[in-house]
JSON list of C-alpha atoms in Angstrom, two decimals:
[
{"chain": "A", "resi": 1, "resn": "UNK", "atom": "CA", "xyz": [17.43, -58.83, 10.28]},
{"chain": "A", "resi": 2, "resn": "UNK", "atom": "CA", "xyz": [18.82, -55.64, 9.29]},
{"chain": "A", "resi": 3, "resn": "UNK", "atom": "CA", "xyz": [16.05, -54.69, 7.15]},
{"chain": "A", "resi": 4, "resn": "UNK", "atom": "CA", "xyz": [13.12, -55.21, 9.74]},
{"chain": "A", "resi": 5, "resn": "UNK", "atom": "CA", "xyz": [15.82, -52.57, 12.43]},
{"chain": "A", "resi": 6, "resn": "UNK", "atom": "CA", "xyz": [15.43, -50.37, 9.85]},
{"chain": "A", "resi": 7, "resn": "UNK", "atom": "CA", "xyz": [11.38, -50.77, 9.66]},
{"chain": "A", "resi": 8, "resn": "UNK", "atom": "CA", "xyz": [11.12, -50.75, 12.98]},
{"chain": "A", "resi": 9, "resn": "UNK", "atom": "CA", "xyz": [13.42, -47.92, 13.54]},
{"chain": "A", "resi": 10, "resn": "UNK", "atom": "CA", "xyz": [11.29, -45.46, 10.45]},
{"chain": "A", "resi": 11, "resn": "UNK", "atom": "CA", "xyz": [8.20, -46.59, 12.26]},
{"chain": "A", "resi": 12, "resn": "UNK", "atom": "CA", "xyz": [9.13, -44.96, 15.89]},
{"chain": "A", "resi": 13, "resn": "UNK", "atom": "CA", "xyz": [10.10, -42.11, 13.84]},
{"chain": "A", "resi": 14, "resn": "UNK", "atom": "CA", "xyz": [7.19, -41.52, 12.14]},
{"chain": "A", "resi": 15, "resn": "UNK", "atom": "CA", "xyz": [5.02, -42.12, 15.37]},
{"chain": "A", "resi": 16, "resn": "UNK", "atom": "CA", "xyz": [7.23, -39.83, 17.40]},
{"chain": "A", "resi": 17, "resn": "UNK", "atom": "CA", "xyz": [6.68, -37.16, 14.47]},
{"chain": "A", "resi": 18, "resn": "UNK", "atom": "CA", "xyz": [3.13, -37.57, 14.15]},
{"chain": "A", "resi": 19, "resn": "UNK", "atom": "CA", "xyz": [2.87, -37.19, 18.19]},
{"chain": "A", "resi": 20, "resn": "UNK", "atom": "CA", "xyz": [4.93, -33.94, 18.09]},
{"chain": "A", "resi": 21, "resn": "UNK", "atom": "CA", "xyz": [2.60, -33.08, 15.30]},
{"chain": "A", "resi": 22, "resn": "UNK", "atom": "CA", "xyz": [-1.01, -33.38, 17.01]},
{"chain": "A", "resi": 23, "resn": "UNK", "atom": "CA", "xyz": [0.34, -31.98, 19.94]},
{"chain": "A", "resi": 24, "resn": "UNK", "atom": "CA", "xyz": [1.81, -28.70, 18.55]},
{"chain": "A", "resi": 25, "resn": "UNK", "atom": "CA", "xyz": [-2.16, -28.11, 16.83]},
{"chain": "A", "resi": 26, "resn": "UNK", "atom": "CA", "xyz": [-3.60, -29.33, 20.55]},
{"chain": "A", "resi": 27, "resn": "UNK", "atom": "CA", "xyz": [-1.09, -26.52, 22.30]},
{"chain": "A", "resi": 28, "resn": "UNK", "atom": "CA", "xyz": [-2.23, -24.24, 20.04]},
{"chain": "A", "resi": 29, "resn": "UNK", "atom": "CA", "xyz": [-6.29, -24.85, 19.96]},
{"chain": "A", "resi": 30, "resn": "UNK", "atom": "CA", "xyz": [-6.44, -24.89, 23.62]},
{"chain": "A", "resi": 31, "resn": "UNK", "atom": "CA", "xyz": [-3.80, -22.02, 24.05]},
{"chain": "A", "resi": 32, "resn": "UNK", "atom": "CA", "xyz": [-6.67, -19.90, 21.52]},
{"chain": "A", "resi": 33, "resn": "UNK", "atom": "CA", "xyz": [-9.22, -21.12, 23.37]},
{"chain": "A", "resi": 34, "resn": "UNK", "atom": "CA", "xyz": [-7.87, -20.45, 27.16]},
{"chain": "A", "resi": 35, "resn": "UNK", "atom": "CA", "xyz": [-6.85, -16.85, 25.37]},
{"chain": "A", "resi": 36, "resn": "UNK", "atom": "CA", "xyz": [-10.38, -15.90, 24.45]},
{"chain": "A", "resi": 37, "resn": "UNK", "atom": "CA", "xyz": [-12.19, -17.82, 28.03]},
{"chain": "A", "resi": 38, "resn": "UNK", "atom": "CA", "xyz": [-9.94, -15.59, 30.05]},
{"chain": "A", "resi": 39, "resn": "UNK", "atom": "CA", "xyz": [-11.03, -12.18, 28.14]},
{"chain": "A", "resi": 40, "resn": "UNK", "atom": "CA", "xyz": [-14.61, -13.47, 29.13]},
{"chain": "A", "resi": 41, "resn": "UNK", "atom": "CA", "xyz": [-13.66, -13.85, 32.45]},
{"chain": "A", "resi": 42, "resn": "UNK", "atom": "CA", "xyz": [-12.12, -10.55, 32.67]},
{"chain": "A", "resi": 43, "resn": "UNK", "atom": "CA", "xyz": [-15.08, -8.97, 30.39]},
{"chain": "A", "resi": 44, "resn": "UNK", "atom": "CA", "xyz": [-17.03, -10.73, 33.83]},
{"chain": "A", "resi": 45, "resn": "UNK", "atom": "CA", "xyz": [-15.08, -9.89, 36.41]},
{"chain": "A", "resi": 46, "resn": "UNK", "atom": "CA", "xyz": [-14.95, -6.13, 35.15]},
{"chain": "A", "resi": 47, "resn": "UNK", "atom": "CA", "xyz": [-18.67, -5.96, 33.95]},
{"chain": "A", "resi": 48, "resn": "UNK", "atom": "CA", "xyz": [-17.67, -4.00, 31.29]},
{"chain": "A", "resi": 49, "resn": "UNK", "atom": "CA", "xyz": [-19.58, -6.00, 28.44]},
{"chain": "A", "resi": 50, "resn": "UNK", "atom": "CA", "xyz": [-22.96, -5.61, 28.42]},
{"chain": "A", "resi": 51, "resn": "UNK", "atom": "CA", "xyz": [-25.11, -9.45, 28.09]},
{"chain": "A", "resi": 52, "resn": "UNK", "atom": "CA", "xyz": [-25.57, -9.33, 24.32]},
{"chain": "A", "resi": 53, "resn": "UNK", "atom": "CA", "xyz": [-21.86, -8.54, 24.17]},
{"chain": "A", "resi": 54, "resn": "UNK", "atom": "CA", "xyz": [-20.97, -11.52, 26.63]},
{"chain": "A", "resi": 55, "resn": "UNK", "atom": "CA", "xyz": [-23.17, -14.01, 24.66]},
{"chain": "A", "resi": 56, "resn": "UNK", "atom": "CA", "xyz": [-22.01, -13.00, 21.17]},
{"chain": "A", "resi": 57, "resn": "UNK", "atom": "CA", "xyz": [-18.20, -13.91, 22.75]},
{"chain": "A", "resi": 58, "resn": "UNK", "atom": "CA", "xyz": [-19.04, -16.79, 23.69]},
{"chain": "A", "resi": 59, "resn": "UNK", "atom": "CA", "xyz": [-21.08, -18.28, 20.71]},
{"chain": "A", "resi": 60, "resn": "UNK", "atom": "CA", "xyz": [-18.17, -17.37, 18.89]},
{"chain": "A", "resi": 61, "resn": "UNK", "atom": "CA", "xyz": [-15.52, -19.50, 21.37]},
{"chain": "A", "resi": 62, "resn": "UNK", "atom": "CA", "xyz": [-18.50, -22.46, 21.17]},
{"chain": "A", "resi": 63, "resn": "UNK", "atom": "CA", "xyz": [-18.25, -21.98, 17.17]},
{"chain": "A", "resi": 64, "resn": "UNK", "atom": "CA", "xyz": [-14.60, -22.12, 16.74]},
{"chain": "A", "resi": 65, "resn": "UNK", "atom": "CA", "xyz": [-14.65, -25.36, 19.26]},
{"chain": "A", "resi": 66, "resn": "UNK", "atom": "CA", "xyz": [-17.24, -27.06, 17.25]},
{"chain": "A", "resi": 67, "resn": "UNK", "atom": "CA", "xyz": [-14.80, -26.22, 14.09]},
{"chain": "A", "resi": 68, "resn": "UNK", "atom": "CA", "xyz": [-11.68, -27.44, 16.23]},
{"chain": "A", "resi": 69, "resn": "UNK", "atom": "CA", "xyz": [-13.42, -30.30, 17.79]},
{"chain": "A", "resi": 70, "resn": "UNK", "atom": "CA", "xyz": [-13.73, -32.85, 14.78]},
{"chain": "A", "resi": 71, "resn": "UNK", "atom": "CA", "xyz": [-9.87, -32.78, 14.46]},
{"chain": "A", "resi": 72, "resn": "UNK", "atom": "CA", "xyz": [-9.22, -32.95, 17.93]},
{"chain": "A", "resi": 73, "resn": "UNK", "atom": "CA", "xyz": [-11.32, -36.07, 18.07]},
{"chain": "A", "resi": 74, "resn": "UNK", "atom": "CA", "xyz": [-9.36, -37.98, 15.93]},
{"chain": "A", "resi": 75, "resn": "UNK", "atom": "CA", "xyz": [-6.89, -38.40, 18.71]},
{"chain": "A", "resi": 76, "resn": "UNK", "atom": "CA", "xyz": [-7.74, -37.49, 22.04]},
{"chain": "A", "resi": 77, "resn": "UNK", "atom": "CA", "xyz": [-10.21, -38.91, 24.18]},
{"chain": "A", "resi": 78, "resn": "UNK", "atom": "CA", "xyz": [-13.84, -38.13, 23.27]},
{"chain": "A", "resi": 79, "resn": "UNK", "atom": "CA", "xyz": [-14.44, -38.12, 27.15]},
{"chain": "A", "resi": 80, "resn": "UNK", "atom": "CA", "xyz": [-12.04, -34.84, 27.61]},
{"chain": "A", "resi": 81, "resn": "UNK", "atom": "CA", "xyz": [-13.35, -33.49, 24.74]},
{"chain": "A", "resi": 82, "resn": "UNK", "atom": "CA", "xyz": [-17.07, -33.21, 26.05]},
{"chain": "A", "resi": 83, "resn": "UNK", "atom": "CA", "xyz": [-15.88, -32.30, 29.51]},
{"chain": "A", "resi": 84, "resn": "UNK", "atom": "CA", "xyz": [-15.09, -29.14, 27.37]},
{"chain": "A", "resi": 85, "resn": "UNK", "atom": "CA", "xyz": [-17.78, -28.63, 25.43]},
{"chain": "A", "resi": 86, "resn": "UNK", "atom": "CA", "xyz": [-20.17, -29.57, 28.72]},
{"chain": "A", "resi": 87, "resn": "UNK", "atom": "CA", "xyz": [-18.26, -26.36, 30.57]},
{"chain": "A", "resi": 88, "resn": "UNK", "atom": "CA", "xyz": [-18.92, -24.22, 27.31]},
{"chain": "A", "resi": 89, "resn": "UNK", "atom": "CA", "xyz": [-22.75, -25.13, 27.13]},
{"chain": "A", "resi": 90, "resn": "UNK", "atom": "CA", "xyz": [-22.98, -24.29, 30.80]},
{"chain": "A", "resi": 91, "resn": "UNK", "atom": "CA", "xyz": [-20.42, -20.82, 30.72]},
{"chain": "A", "resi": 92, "resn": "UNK", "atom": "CA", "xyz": [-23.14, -20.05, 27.92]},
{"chain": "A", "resi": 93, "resn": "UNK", "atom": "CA", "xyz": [-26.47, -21.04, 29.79]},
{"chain": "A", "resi": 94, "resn": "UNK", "atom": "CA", "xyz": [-24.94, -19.37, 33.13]},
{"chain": "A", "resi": 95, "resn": "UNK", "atom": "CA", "xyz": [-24.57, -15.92, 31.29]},
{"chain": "A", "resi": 96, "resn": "UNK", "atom": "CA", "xyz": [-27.78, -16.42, 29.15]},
{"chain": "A", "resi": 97, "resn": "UNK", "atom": "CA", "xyz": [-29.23, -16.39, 32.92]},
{"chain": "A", "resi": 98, "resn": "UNK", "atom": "CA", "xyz": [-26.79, -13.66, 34.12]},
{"chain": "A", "resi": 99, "resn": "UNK", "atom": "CA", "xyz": [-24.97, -15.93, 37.13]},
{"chain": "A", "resi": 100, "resn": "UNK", "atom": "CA", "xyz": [-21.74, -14.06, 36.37]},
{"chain": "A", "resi": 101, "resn": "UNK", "atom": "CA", "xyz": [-20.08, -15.76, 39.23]},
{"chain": "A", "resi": 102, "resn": "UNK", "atom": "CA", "xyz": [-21.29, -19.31, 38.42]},
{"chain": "A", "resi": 103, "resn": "UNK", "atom": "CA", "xyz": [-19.61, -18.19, 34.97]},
{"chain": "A", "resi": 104, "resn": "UNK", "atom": "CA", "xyz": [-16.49, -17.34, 36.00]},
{"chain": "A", "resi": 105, "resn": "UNK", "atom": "CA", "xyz": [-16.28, -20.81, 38.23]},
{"chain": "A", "resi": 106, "resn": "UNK", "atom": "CA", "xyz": [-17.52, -22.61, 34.76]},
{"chain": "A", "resi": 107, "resn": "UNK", "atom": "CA", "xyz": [-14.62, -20.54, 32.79]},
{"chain": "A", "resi": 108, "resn": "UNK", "atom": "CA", "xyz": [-11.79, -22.23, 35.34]},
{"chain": "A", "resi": 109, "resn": "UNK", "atom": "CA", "xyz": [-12.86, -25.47, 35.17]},
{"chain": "A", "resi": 110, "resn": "UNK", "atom": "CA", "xyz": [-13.01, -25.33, 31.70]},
{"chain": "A", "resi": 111, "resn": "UNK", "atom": "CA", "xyz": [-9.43, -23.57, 31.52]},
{"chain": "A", "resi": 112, "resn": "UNK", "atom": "CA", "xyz": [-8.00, -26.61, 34.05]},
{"chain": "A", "resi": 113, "resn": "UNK", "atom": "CA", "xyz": [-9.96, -29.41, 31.86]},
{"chain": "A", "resi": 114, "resn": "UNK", "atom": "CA", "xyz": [-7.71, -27.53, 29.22]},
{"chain": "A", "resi": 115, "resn": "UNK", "atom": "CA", "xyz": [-4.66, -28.14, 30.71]},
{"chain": "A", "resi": 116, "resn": "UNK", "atom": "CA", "xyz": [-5.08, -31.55, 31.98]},
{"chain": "A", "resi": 117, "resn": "UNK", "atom": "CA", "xyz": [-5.64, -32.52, 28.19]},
{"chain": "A", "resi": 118, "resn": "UNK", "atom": "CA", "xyz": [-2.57, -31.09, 26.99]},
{"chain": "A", "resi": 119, "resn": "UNK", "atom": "CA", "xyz": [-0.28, -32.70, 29.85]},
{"chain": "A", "resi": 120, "resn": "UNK", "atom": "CA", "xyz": [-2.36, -35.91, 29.70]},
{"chain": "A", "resi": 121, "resn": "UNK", "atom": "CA", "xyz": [-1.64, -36.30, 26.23]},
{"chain": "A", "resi": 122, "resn": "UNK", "atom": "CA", "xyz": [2.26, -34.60, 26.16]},
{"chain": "A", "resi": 123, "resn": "UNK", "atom": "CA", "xyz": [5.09, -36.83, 25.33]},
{"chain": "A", "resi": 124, "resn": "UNK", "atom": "CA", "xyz": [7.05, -36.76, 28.83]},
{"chain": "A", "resi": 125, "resn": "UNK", "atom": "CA", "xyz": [8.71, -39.56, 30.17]},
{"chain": "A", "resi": 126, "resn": "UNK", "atom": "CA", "xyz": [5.81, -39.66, 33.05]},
{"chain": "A", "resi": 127, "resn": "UNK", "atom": "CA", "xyz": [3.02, -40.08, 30.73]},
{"chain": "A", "resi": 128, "resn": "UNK", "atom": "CA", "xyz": [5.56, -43.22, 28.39]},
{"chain": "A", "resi": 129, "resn": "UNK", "atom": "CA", "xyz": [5.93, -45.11, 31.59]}
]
């Protein structure tokens, strides 16, 4: 009996560290990736980026998601995930077409999709029971 308390008990641990693990690399690929939306929504807002500029941005955001998005897969839902990458492709086709403003509504979805991820997926007491 004693031995399968101690199982059990190593088991939760390594579950609660693994948890703590995938979200600190979550926090800190969405954190990156809100960072670098909101400059393009400033860079918007501002208009002080010319179109090429704009687009270059944001194939670089879409590139480092694409790089990010294999790991993230492993372990959060691949239904988030492409709620993301469906607000990239249309931030990206919106400024292709110059609709700054339908942009800059794409950009805060996006940023709020973020955000729902990471709490979804936290380890609060809410989201155990």
């Amino acid at each position: 009996m004693k031995k399968e308390i101690i199982i059990v008990i190593i088991i939760i641990i390594l579950i609660v560290i693994g948890h703590i693990l995938t979200q600190n690399y979550t926090k800190k690929v969405f954190y990156e990736l809100a960072k670098e939306l909101n400059e393009i929504k400033i860079s918007i807002k501002d208009n002080n980026m010319s179109n090429v500029d704009l687009k270059n941005k944001i194939d670089d955001v879409q590139k480092k998601w694409d790089e990010k998005y294999d790991m993230l897969a492993y372990y959060l839902e691949h239904d988030e995930l492409e709620k993301v990458q469906t607000q990239l492709i249309g931030i990206k086709a919106n400024v292709e077409t110059e609709e700054y403003e339908r942009s800059v509504e794409m950009i805060e979805t996006c940023l709020f999709v973020l955000k729902h991820i990471e709490d979804k997926d936290s380890l609060k007491l809410v989201n155990i029971f």
